[in-house]
Amino acid sequence: IIATVSAIANAIVTAMRMDPIRYSFTALAMLLMSIGSVDGNYLKAKDTSSMERPIQFYNQSGQRLEAYWIHPQTNEMVLQSSPFIANGAVMSLNSFVGHSFQLREMPGKKSGLCRRNQCFISYVTVSENEDQVVIINENFEVKFQDNKSRAYDQSQSIMEGCIVQTRNALSSYDGSISSKAAIDMIDSMGACMENEVANRIEKLNDEIQFQSEVRQNIAYKLENYTCADEDAPSSESIENVTWTYNKDNVPRVVEKLMDRDASKVYLVRNFISPEECAAVEKAAEPSLHRATVADGDGGSQITDNRKALQAGISVNWARESSGDPIARLSRRVYDFTNYVTGYGLKEHGQEDLMSIQYFGENYQKGEPPDRYTPHCDGNCNGMDHVWGNRVATMVMYCEMPEIGGATQFQNAGLHVKPEVGMATFFSYMGSDGVMDTALTQHSGCPVLKGNKKIVTQWMRHGVDSENPWSSFNTLGVQETED
């Protein structure tokens, strides 16, 4: 793909040098079209037959329509419109990428005839794009829209206005144009497009910000309701895969609840063993203390927003080769994280394993329940990652209470009902180094009866033996002697 697009780009540059006025108008469009074509050929090679997509049919034809699904193997026609789509009506359904539909014009109720003495038939095929809409107009022409076609139409409107502006400037010249004038017009067209794109992006950012605030307000109001629902199961996964760890050859089911570049939430079954849980709890017992949170000034403080006991456990990597359960568990955490993210994290300089314990007896005695209110483990502001700060978390469940203790990702609409031995993994840095936008904000629901004991590993990108996690304050700033 890169080689093909590069060749096209070089050809465009050469042509523009020969005749900058003629080729400046079409260069950008040619390059974008070539990229789309190459990318499309690449995507066709992928198996998309199991990708589900919603699709809507808008009937604006003036007649009733029938919609038939065409069986991919037998070509059998299966009526979907039950029995027809009335003029002006919309039919919505879920289908799969590559599946096709036949749309048939129906005769008029009174005349028993189609408008042009023949009943038109059209076909549409579900693409892999999002927001697919099929519009059937009065000429029975089918217009297919999706997120990519709308984006293309908008880009065309931006280019057309700027091209008209440049053509008007060209019309003022008689005869030949100097190289300087040609370059000035190209720069002017570029500035025009830059301004138009900036305006569109500003409007989109405003809309995204508004919808993000609405989503977070709804999530905040629903937090206590979802925590109180003891019958709520874990959210349904979008995909299940099996991870077979090469150090123990144990296949583990991984349920992907969210799988965005900068926001992943996975459940991993049978990740931590009873032996490993017992080893962590024993190592933590002498140093358990009240859990703290960042105070906003680089330090830590005790608050009811996080009510639990915790203890950090330093991993003795020298004992890994002898089968030490804590070192074995920690190695599994890093290997899994690198496998699903490609972060390439090393164990050196990382934070200690953390034993965190919540006790239902506190609530039974009339105290506020042990819990952890909504928070982000690292930066979740959509900004670039700050060197040495957190990028991923693994929460492993060793003991679960009778009532309470679920894990929630409010802004993503995800609910996790943990089971002993499983783990919740989430990462919050994208492949471009940009952080999550609060989709991995999460909470630990109140523990009302029984105990909840977990092992947590917070993982950082950029730390090492010379720059350990402890050299950074809670603002993410590395502290030096100066």
Short mmCIF file of C-alpha atoms in Angstrom, two decimals:
data_model
loop_
_atom_site.label_atom_id
_atom_site.label_comp_id
_atom_site.label_asym_id
_atom_site.label_seq_id
_atom_site.Cartn_x
_atom_site.Cartn_y
_atom_site.Cartn_z
CA ILE A 1 0.00 0.00 0.00
CA ILE A 2 2.72 2.46 1.03
CA ALA A 3 4.78 1.74 -2.09
CA THR A 4 1.80 2.21 -4.43
CA VAL A 5 0.63 5.46 -2.84
CA SER A 6 4.20 6.76 -2.73
CA ALA A 7 4.59 6.13 -6.45
CA ILE A 8 1.35 7.97 -7.21
CA ALA A 9 2.38 10.88 -4.99
CA ASN A 10 5.75 11.16 -6.76
CA ALA A 11 4.02 11.18 -10.15
CA ILE A 12 1.73 14.00 -9.00
CA VAL A 13 4.66 16.07 -7.72
CA THR A 14 6.47 15.64 -11.05
CA ALA A 15 3.38 16.70 -12.99
CA MET A 16 2.87 19.77 -10.79
CA ARG A 17 6.44 20.89 -11.40
CA MET A 18 5.84 20.67 -15.15
CA ASP A 19 2.49 22.49 -15.07
CA PRO A 20 1.57 23.74 -11.57
CA ILE A 21 -1.69 25.42 -12.59
CA ARG A 22 -3.14 22.49 -14.46
CA TYR A 23 -2.32 19.84 -11.92
CA SER A 24 -2.76 21.70 -8.62
CA PHE A 25 -6.55 21.40 -8.82
CA THR A 26 -6.60 17.64 -9.15
CA ALA A 27 -3.49 16.53 -7.28
CA LEU A 28 -5.03 16.23 -3.84
CA ALA A 29 -8.15 14.52 -5.14
CA MET A 30 -6.09 12.01 -7.15
CA LEU A 31 -3.95 11.13 -4.18
CA LEU A 32 -6.95 10.68 -1.86
CA MET A 33 -8.77 8.57 -4.44
CA SER A 34 -5.68 6.41 -4.95
CA ILE A 35 -5.33 5.84 -1.22
CA GLY A 36 -9.00 4.93 -0.96
CA SER A 37 -8.72 2.52 -3.86
CA VAL A 38 -5.62 0.79 -2.53
CA ASP A 39 -7.05 0.61 0.98
CA GLY A 40 -10.28 -0.76 -0.41
CA ASN A 41 -8.43 -3.54 -2.25
CA TYR A 42 -6.59 -4.35 0.96
CA LEU A 43 -9.80 -4.50 2.97
CA LYS A 44 -11.41 -6.83 0.48
CA ALA A 45 -8.81 -9.40 1.43
CA LYS A 46 -10.04 -9.43 5.02
CA ASP A 47 -12.80 -11.78 6.16
CA THR A 48 -15.70 -9.44 6.82
CA SER A 49 -18.54 -11.94 6.45
CA SER A 50 -19.21 -12.07 10.19
CA MET A 51 -19.20 -8.29 10.73
CA GLU A 52 -22.68 -7.16 11.71
CA ARG A 53 -23.94 -3.80 10.45
CA PRO A 54 -27.26 -1.96 10.93
CA ILE A 55 -28.84 -0.57 7.76
CA GLN A 56 -31.86 1.66 7.10
CA PHE A 57 -34.08 1.84 4.01
CA TYR A 58 -35.85 5.18 3.33
CA ASN A 59 -38.70 4.87 0.84
CA GLN A 60 -39.16 8.18 -1.00
CA SER A 61 -40.28 6.58 -4.27
CA GLY A 62 -43.99 7.45 -4.05
CA GLN A 63 -44.84 3.72 -4.19
CA ARG A 64 -44.82 0.80 -1.80
CA LEU A 65 -41.67 -1.32 -1.77
CA GLU A 66 -40.79 -4.87 -0.87
CA ALA A 67 -37.33 -5.67 0.51
CA TYR A 68 -35.90 -9.16 0.13
CA TRP A 69 -32.74 -10.55 1.69
CA ILE A 70 -30.76 -12.67 -0.77
CA HIS A 71 -29.33 -15.83 0.78
CA PRO A 72 -25.54 -15.73 0.10
CA GLN A 73 -25.31 -19.44 -0.77
CA THR A 74 -28.67 -20.35 -2.34
CA ASN A 75 -29.81 -16.94 -3.69
CA GLU A 76 -33.19 -17.62 -2.10
CA MET A 77 -35.26 -14.44 -1.63
CA VAL A 78 -36.50 -13.92 1.94
CA LEU A 79 -39.02 -11.11 2.51
CA GLN A 80 -37.88 -8.66 5.19
CA SER A 81 -40.40 -5.83 4.85
CA SER A 82 -43.42 -7.57 6.49
CA PRO A 83 -45.06 -7.13 4.02
CA PHE A 84 -43.91 -3.80 2.48
CA ILE A 85 -42.28 -0.44 3.16
CA ALA A 86 -44.91 2.27 2.79
CA ASN A 87 -44.09 5.46 0.88
CA GLY A 88 -42.36 7.82 3.32
CA ALA A 89 -41.59 5.00 5.79
CA VAL A 90 -38.25 3.75 7.07
CA MET A 91 -37.28 0.12 7.64
CA SER A 92 -34.34 -0.64 9.94
CA LEU A 93 -32.63 -3.99 10.34
CA ASN A 94 -29.32 -5.64 11.20
CA SER A 95 -27.39 -7.52 8.55
CA PHE A 96 -23.83 -8.54 7.75
CA VAL A 97 -21.09 -7.15 5.52
CA GLY A 98 -21.42 -8.50 1.98
CA HIS A 99 -25.09 -9.49 2.27
CA SER A 100 -27.36 -8.18 -0.48
CA PHE A 101 -30.97 -7.06 -0.71
CA GLN A 102 -33.41 -6.77 -3.60
CA LEU A 103 -35.85 -3.84 -3.56
CA ARG A 104 -39.03 -4.22 -5.63
CA GLU A 105 -41.53 -1.57 -6.61
CA MET A 106 -45.09 -2.74 -5.87
CA PRO A 107 -48.10 -1.98 -8.12
CA GLY A 108 -50.45 0.80 -7.04
CA LYS A 109 -53.38 -0.24 -4.86
CA LYS A 110 -56.01 1.15 -7.21
CA SER A 111 -54.49 0.75 -10.66
CA GLY A 112 -52.71 -2.50 -10.01
CA LEU A 113 -49.91 -1.12 -12.16
CA CYS A 114 -46.46 0.25 -11.61
CA ARG A 115 -45.93 3.85 -12.69
CA ARG A 116 -43.92 3.12 -15.82
CA ASN A 117 -45.74 -0.03 -16.88
CA GLN A 118 -43.00 -2.06 -15.32
CA CYS A 119 -42.05 -2.59 -11.68
CA PHE A 120 -38.50 -1.44 -11.02
CA ILE A 121 -36.03 -3.63 -9.16
CA SER A 122 -32.81 -2.46 -7.47
CA TYR A 123 -30.08 -4.14 -5.46
CA VAL A 124 -27.95 -2.99 -2.53
CA THR A 125 -25.10 -4.69 -0.70
CA VAL A 126 -24.10 -4.04 2.90
CA SER A 127 -20.64 -2.47 3.14
CA GLU A 128 -18.24 -2.59 6.09
CA ASN A 129 -18.75 1.12 6.80
CA GLU A 130 -20.93 2.56 9.57
CA ASP A 131 -24.27 4.46 9.53
CA GLN A 132 -25.52 2.89 6.30
CA VAL A 133 -28.65 4.40 4.77
CA VAL A 134 -30.37 3.44 1.50
CA ILE A 135 -32.62 6.13 -0.04
CA ILE A 136 -34.97 5.14 -2.89
CA ASN A 137 -36.14 8.25 -4.77
CA GLU A 138 -39.18 8.82 -7.04
CA ASN A 139 -37.26 7.58 -10.08
CA PHE A 140 -36.48 4.42 -8.15
CA GLU A 141 -32.83 5.38 -8.09
CA VAL A 142 -30.96 4.09 -5.07
CA LYS A 143 -28.64 6.42 -3.19
CA PHE A 144 -26.35 4.66 -0.74
CA GLN A 145 -24.91 6.70 2.13
CA ASP A 146 -22.56 5.79 4.96
CA ASN A 147 -20.04 7.51 7.18
CA LYS A 148 -17.33 7.47 4.51
CA SER A 149 -19.51 8.69 1.65
CA ARG A 150 -20.75 11.58 3.79
CA ALA A 151 -17.17 12.49 4.65
CA TYR A 152 -16.26 12.36 0.95
CA ASP A 153 -19.21 14.60 0.03
CA GLN A 154 -18.15 17.13 2.65
CA SER A 155 -14.55 17.09 1.40
CA GLN A 156 -15.82 17.64 -2.15
CA SER A 157 -17.81 20.69 -1.06
CA ILE A 158 -14.69 22.12 0.62
CA MET A 159 -12.56 21.58 -2.49
CA GLU A 160 -15.14 22.93 -4.95
CA GLY A 161 -15.39 26.31 -3.23
CA CYS A 162 -11.63 26.73 -3.15
CA ILE A 163 -11.24 25.59 -6.76
CA VAL A 164 -13.84 28.15 -7.90
CA GLN A 165 -11.95 30.86 -6.02
CA THR A 166 -8.69 29.92 -7.71
CA ARG A 167 -10.29 29.66 -11.17
CA ASN A 168 -11.69 33.16 -10.76
CA ALA A 169 -8.20 34.40 -9.98
CA LEU A 170 -6.89 32.61 -13.07
CA SER A 171 -9.49 34.26 -15.30
CA SER A 172 -7.98 37.68 -14.58
CA TYR A 173 -4.80 36.70 -16.43
CA ASP A 174 -4.38 37.05 -20.18
CA GLY A 175 -1.89 34.72 -21.70
CA SER A 176 0.90 33.08 -19.74
CA ILE A 177 1.31 33.20 -15.96
CA SER A 178 4.57 33.64 -14.16
CA SER A 179 5.84 30.92 -11.86
CA LYS A 180 5.49 33.25 -8.89
CA ALA A 181 1.83 33.98 -9.71
CA ALA A 182 1.16 30.26 -10.11
CA ILE A 183 2.75 29.48 -6.76
CA ASP A 184 0.81 32.30 -5.11
CA MET A 185 -2.47 30.87 -6.43
CA ILE A 186 -1.57 27.38 -5.23
CA ASP A 187 -0.76 28.79 -1.80
CA SER A 188 -4.03 30.71 -1.83
CA MET A 189 -5.98 27.56 -2.62
CA GLY A 190 -4.15 25.71 0.15
CA ALA A 191 -4.98 28.46 2.63
CA CYS A 192 -8.62 28.39 1.53
CA MET A 193 -8.84 24.62 2.10
CA GLU A 194 -7.02 24.89 5.42
CA ASN A 195 -9.51 27.49 6.63
CA GLU A 196 -12.53 25.46 5.52
CA VAL A 197 -11.21 22.26 7.12
CA ALA A 198 -10.42 24.11 10.35
CA ASN A 199 -13.99 25.43 10.52
CA ARG A 200 -15.44 21.96 9.97
CA ILE A 201 -13.17 20.41 12.59
CA GLU A 202 -14.09 23.12 15.09
CA LYS A 203 -17.79 22.34 14.65
CA LEU A 204 -17.13 18.61 15.00
CA ASN A 205 -15.09 19.15 18.16
CA ASP A 206 -17.90 21.23 19.65
CA GLU A 207 -20.37 18.43 18.93
CA ILE A 208 -18.04 15.77 20.34
CA GLN A 209 -17.51 17.80 23.50
CA PHE A 210 -21.23 18.31 23.97
CA GLN A 211 -22.03 14.62 23.52
CA SER A 212 -19.17 13.64 25.82
CA GLU A 213 -20.55 15.87 28.59
CA VAL A 214 -24.05 14.43 28.13
CA ARG A 215 -22.67 10.89 28.27
CA GLN A 216 -20.66 11.56 31.43
CA ASN A 217 -23.60 13.24 33.17
CA ILE A 218 -25.82 10.24 32.44
CA ALA A 219 -23.10 7.85 33.63
CA TYR A 220 -22.69 9.78 36.88
CA LYS A 221 -26.42 9.60 37.64
CA LEU A 222 -26.65 5.88 36.87
CA GLU A 223 -23.58 4.85 38.91
CA ASN A 224 -25.40 3.97 42.14
CA TYR A 225 -28.30 2.29 40.34
CA THR A 226 -26.07 -0.11 38.43
CA CYS A 227 -23.97 -0.83 41.52
CA ALA A 228 -27.14 -1.73 43.43
CA ASP A 229 -28.27 -4.28 40.82
CA GLU A 230 -26.84 -7.54 42.13
CA ASP A 231 -28.41 -9.49 39.27
CA ALA A 232 -26.66 -7.45 36.57
CA PRO A 233 -24.25 -9.71 34.65
CA SER A 234 -21.03 -8.56 33.04
CA SER A 235 -21.54 -6.62 29.84
CA GLU A 236 -21.67 -8.70 26.70
CA SER A 237 -18.37 -9.04 24.90
CA ILE A 238 -17.88 -7.87 21.33
CA GLU A 239 -15.43 -10.70 20.67
CA ASN A 240 -14.02 -13.71 22.51
CA VAL A 241 -10.53 -15.01 21.80
CA THR A 242 -8.23 -17.54 23.43
CA TRP A 243 -4.80 -16.59 24.74
CA THR A 244 -2.48 -19.54 25.31
CA TYR A 245 0.43 -18.37 27.43
CA ASN A 246 3.70 -19.86 26.21
CA LYS A 247 5.11 -20.23 29.74
CA ASP A 248 2.40 -22.52 31.09
CA ASN A 249 0.53 -23.58 27.90
CA VAL A 250 -2.79 -22.80 29.60
CA PRO A 251 -5.50 -21.52 27.22
CA ARG A 252 -7.37 -18.57 28.74
CA VAL A 253 -10.59 -17.07 27.38
CA VAL A 254 -10.31 -13.33 26.75
CA GLU A 255 -13.60 -11.44 26.49
CA LYS A 256 -13.23 -8.10 24.74
CA LEU A 257 -15.75 -5.63 26.15
CA MET A 258 -14.18 -2.60 24.45
CA ASP A 259 -11.41 -2.69 21.86
CA ARG A 260 -10.57 0.85 20.80
CA ASP A 261 -7.01 1.89 20.02
CA ALA A 262 -6.67 4.04 23.15
CA SER A 263 -9.35 2.36 25.27
CA LYS A 264 -9.34 -1.40 25.74
CA VAL A 265 -11.27 -3.36 28.39
CA TYR A 266 -10.79 -7.14 28.45
CA LEU A 267 -11.88 -9.86 30.86
CA VAL A 268 -9.49 -12.80 31.23
CA ARG A 269 -10.75 -16.02 32.78
CA ASN A 270 -8.58 -18.09 35.18
CA PHE A 271 -5.79 -15.54 35.17
CA ILE A 272 -4.72 -15.74 38.83
CA SER A 273 -4.46 -19.00 40.80
CA PRO A 274 -5.40 -19.64 44.46
CA GLU A 275 -1.70 -20.21 45.20
CA GLU A 276 -0.79 -16.82 43.74
CA CYS A 277 -3.61 -15.09 45.64
CA ALA A 278 -2.46 -16.66 48.90
CA ALA A 279 1.16 -15.64 48.29
CA VAL A 280 0.19 -12.01 47.61
CA GLU A 281 -2.09 -11.81 50.65
CA LYS A 282 0.59 -13.26 52.92
CA ALA A 283 3.22 -10.83 51.62
CA ALA A 284 0.84 -7.90 52.06
CA GLU A 285 -0.35 -8.67 55.58
CA PRO A 286 2.45 -6.97 57.56
CA SER A 287 2.13 -3.64 55.75
CA LEU A 288 -1.60 -3.18 55.11
CA HIS A 289 -2.64 0.45 55.54
CA ARG A 290 -5.42 2.81 54.54
CA ALA A 291 -5.49 3.40 50.80
CA THR A 292 -4.77 6.91 49.50
CA VAL A 293 -5.47 8.98 46.40
CA ALA A 294 -3.61 11.85 44.71
CA ASP A 295 -4.14 15.19 46.45
CA GLY A 296 -3.69 17.40 43.37
CA ASP A 297 -0.37 18.84 44.58
CA GLY A 298 1.88 15.89 43.85
CA GLY A 299 1.24 14.09 47.13
CA SER A 300 -1.37 11.68 48.51
CA GLN A 301 -4.26 11.87 50.92
CA ILE A 302 -6.85 9.72 52.66
CA THR A 303 -10.43 10.27 51.49
CA ASP A 304 -13.79 8.49 51.61
CA ASN A 305 -13.72 8.41 47.81
CA ARG A 306 -11.41 5.46 48.25
CA LYS A 307 -12.09 3.39 51.35
CA ALA A 308 -9.97 0.22 51.54
CA LEU A 309 -6.73 -1.23 52.86
CA GLN A 310 -3.73 -1.72 50.62
CA ALA A 311 -0.12 -2.87 50.63
CA GLY A 312 2.54 -2.77 47.94
CA ILE A 313 4.52 -5.94 47.22
CA SER A 314 7.93 -5.64 45.63
CA VAL A 315 8.53 -8.47 43.15
CA ASN A 316 11.71 -10.45 43.77
CA TRP A 317 12.68 -11.17 40.17
CA ALA A 318 15.72 -13.17 41.29
CA ARG A 319 13.29 -15.85 42.44
CA GLU A 320 11.42 -16.08 39.14
CA SER A 321 13.48 -18.99 37.84
CA SER A 322 12.69 -21.02 40.96
CA GLY A 323 8.94 -20.69 40.40
CA ASP A 324 8.13 -17.96 42.91
CA PRO A 325 4.32 -17.46 42.58
CA ILE A 326 4.45 -13.67 42.88
CA ALA A 327 7.16 -13.30 40.23
CA ARG A 328 5.35 -15.81 38.02
CA LEU A 329 2.10 -13.85 38.29
CA SER A 330 3.79 -10.52 37.61
CA ARG A 331 5.55 -11.89 34.53
CA ARG A 332 2.20 -13.13 33.21
CA VAL A 333 0.72 -9.65 33.67
CA TYR A 334 3.45 -7.96 31.62
CA ASP A 335 3.48 -10.64 28.92
CA PHE A 336 -0.29 -10.40 28.47
CA THR A 337 -0.19 -6.61 28.39
CA ASN A 338 2.51 -6.52 25.74
CA TYR A 339 0.70 -9.20 23.75
CA VAL A 340 -2.54 -7.22 23.46
CA THR A 341 -1.10 -3.68 23.27
CA GLY A 342 2.36 -3.89 21.73
CA TYR A 343 3.62 -1.44 24.37
CA GLY A 344 6.84 -3.38 24.94
CA LEU A 345 6.80 -2.76 28.70
CA LYS A 346 9.66 -4.01 30.88
CA GLU A 347 9.37 -4.95 34.54
CA HIS A 348 12.26 -2.73 35.64
CA GLY A 349 11.20 0.45 37.44
CA GLN A 350 7.50 -0.48 37.47
CA GLU A 351 5.17 0.00 40.44
CA ASP A 352 4.82 -2.72 43.05
CA LEU A 353 2.02 -5.24 42.85
CA MET A 354 -0.76 -3.89 45.04
CA SER A 355 -2.95 -5.95 47.35
CA ILE A 356 -6.21 -4.04 47.90
CA GLN A 357 -8.83 -5.26 50.37
CA TYR A 358 -12.40 -4.06 50.94
CA PHE A 359 -14.40 -5.23 53.98
CA GLY A 360 -18.16 -5.50 54.15
CA GLU A 361 -18.12 -5.56 57.96
CA ASN A 362 -17.49 -1.80 57.96
CA TYR A 363 -20.86 -1.22 56.31
CA GLN A 364 -22.48 -3.76 58.64
CA LYS A 365 -21.22 -1.69 61.61
CA GLY A 366 -22.91 1.44 60.22
CA GLU A 367 -19.87 3.01 58.59
CA PRO A 368 -19.78 4.22 54.97
CA PRO A 369 -19.08 1.18 52.81
CA ASP A 370 -15.65 0.34 51.46
CA ARG A 371 -15.54 1.38 47.81
CA TYR A 372 -13.62 3.32 45.16
CA THR A 373 -15.59 6.05 43.41
CA PRO A 374 -15.14 6.79 39.65
CA HIS A 375 -11.59 7.66 38.69
CA CYS A 376 -8.93 7.19 36.02
CA ASP A 377 -5.73 5.30 36.82
CA GLY A 378 -3.72 7.47 34.45
CA ASN A 379 -4.32 10.59 32.42
CA CYS A 380 -7.62 10.31 30.56
CA ASN A 381 -7.75 13.75 28.96
CA GLY A 382 -7.06 12.81 25.34
CA MET A 383 -3.64 14.47 25.46
CA ASP A 384 -0.23 13.04 24.58
CA HIS A 385 1.18 10.51 27.03
CA VAL A 386 3.54 11.99 29.59
CA TRP A 387 6.77 9.99 29.77
CA GLY A 388 6.94 7.69 32.78
CA ASN A 389 3.20 7.72 33.52
CA ARG A 390 0.63 4.94 33.61
CA VAL A 391 -0.77 3.35 30.46
CA ALA A 392 -2.49 0.12 31.59
CA THR A 393 -3.97 -1.68 34.58
CA MET A 394 -4.60 -5.32 35.48
CA VAL A 395 -7.09 -6.03 38.30
CA MET A 396 -7.13 -9.65 39.51
CA TYR A 397 -9.87 -10.96 41.80
CA CYS A 398 -8.93 -13.28 44.67
CA GLU A 399 -12.04 -13.02 46.86
CA MET A 400 -15.47 -11.60 46.06
CA PRO A 401 -18.15 -10.43 48.54
CA GLU A 402 -21.68 -11.76 48.85
CA ILE A 403 -23.12 -8.33 48.05
CA GLY A 404 -21.43 -5.54 46.08
CA GLY A 405 -17.93 -5.17 44.71
CA ALA A 406 -18.60 -5.01 40.96
CA THR A 407 -16.30 -3.03 38.66
CA GLN A 408 -17.84 -0.41 36.38
CA PHE A 409 -16.67 1.66 33.45
CA GLN A 410 -19.37 4.31 33.57
CA ASN A 411 -18.55 6.36 30.48
CA ALA A 412 -18.26 3.26 28.33
CA GLY A 413 -21.48 1.75 29.70
CA LEU A 414 -19.65 -1.39 30.85
CA HIS A 415 -20.41 -3.44 33.97
CA VAL A 416 -18.12 -6.20 35.22
CA LYS A 417 -19.38 -8.77 37.72
CA PRO A 418 -16.11 -10.34 38.80
CA GLU A 419 -15.47 -13.98 39.57
CA VAL A 420 -12.67 -15.38 41.68
CA GLY A 421 -9.62 -16.06 39.52
CA MET A 422 -10.54 -13.74 36.66
CA ALA A 423 -8.91 -10.45 35.75
CA THR A 424 -10.03 -7.17 34.22
CA PHE A 425 -7.41 -5.63 31.96
CA PHE A 426 -7.68 -2.11 30.57
CA SER A 427 -5.27 0.11 28.66
CA TYR A 428 -5.55 3.82 28.06
CA MET A 429 -2.82 4.88 25.62
CA GLY A 430 -3.27 4.58 21.86
CA SER A 431 -0.66 3.44 19.36
CA ASP A 432 -0.07 7.12 18.52
CA GLY A 433 0.81 7.93 22.14
CA VAL A 434 -2.47 9.79 22.75
CA MET A 435 -4.36 9.00 25.94
CA ASP A 436 -7.91 7.76 26.40
CA THR A 437 -10.77 10.27 26.72
CA ALA A 438 -12.20 8.92 30.01
CA LEU A 439 -13.72 5.77 28.51
CA THR A 440 -11.61 3.73 30.95
CA GLN A 441 -12.74 5.78 33.95
CA HIS A 442 -13.97 3.16 36.39
CA SER A 443 -15.13 2.48 39.93
CA GLY A 444 -15.30 -0.28 42.52
CA CYS A 445 -18.89 -0.61 43.73
CA PRO A 446 -19.56 -0.52 47.50
CA VAL A 447 -18.85 -3.76 49.36
CA LEU A 448 -21.90 -4.37 51.57
CA LYS A 449 -21.47 -7.95 52.80
CA GLY A 450 -18.38 -10.13 52.72
CA ASN A 451 -14.89 -9.17 51.59
CA LYS A 452 -13.35 -8.20 48.28
CA LYS A 453 -9.64 -8.86 47.82
CA ILE A 454 -7.90 -7.96 44.60
CA VAL A 455 -4.36 -7.75 43.23
CA THR A 456 -3.70 -4.73 41.02
CA GLN A 457 -0.78 -3.91 38.77
CA TRP A 458 -0.52 -0.37 37.44
CA MET A 459 1.86 -0.26 34.47
CA ARG A 460 3.92 2.67 33.21
CA HIS A 461 5.55 3.48 29.89
CA GLY A 462 9.05 4.95 29.99
CA VAL A 463 10.24 3.84 33.43
CA ASP A 464 13.39 1.78 33.99
CA SER A 465 15.91 1.04 36.70
CA GLU A 466 17.40 4.55 36.49
CA ASN A 467 13.96 6.22 36.30
CA PRO A 468 11.69 4.14 38.55
CA TRP A 469 8.04 4.89 39.24
CA SER A 470 8.95 6.19 42.70
CA SER A 471 10.84 9.11 41.11
CA PHE A 472 7.54 10.54 39.84
CA ASN A 473 5.06 12.37 42.05
CA THR A 474 1.29 11.88 41.82
CA LEU A 475 1.09 14.64 39.21
CA GLY A 476 3.25 12.51 36.94
CA VAL A 477 6.25 14.82 37.24
CA GLN A 478 9.67 13.31 37.82
CA GLU A 479 11.24 14.81 40.93
CA THR A 480 14.97 15.53 41.06
CA GLU A 481 17.25 16.75 43.82
CA ASP A 482 17.28 20.21 42.23
#
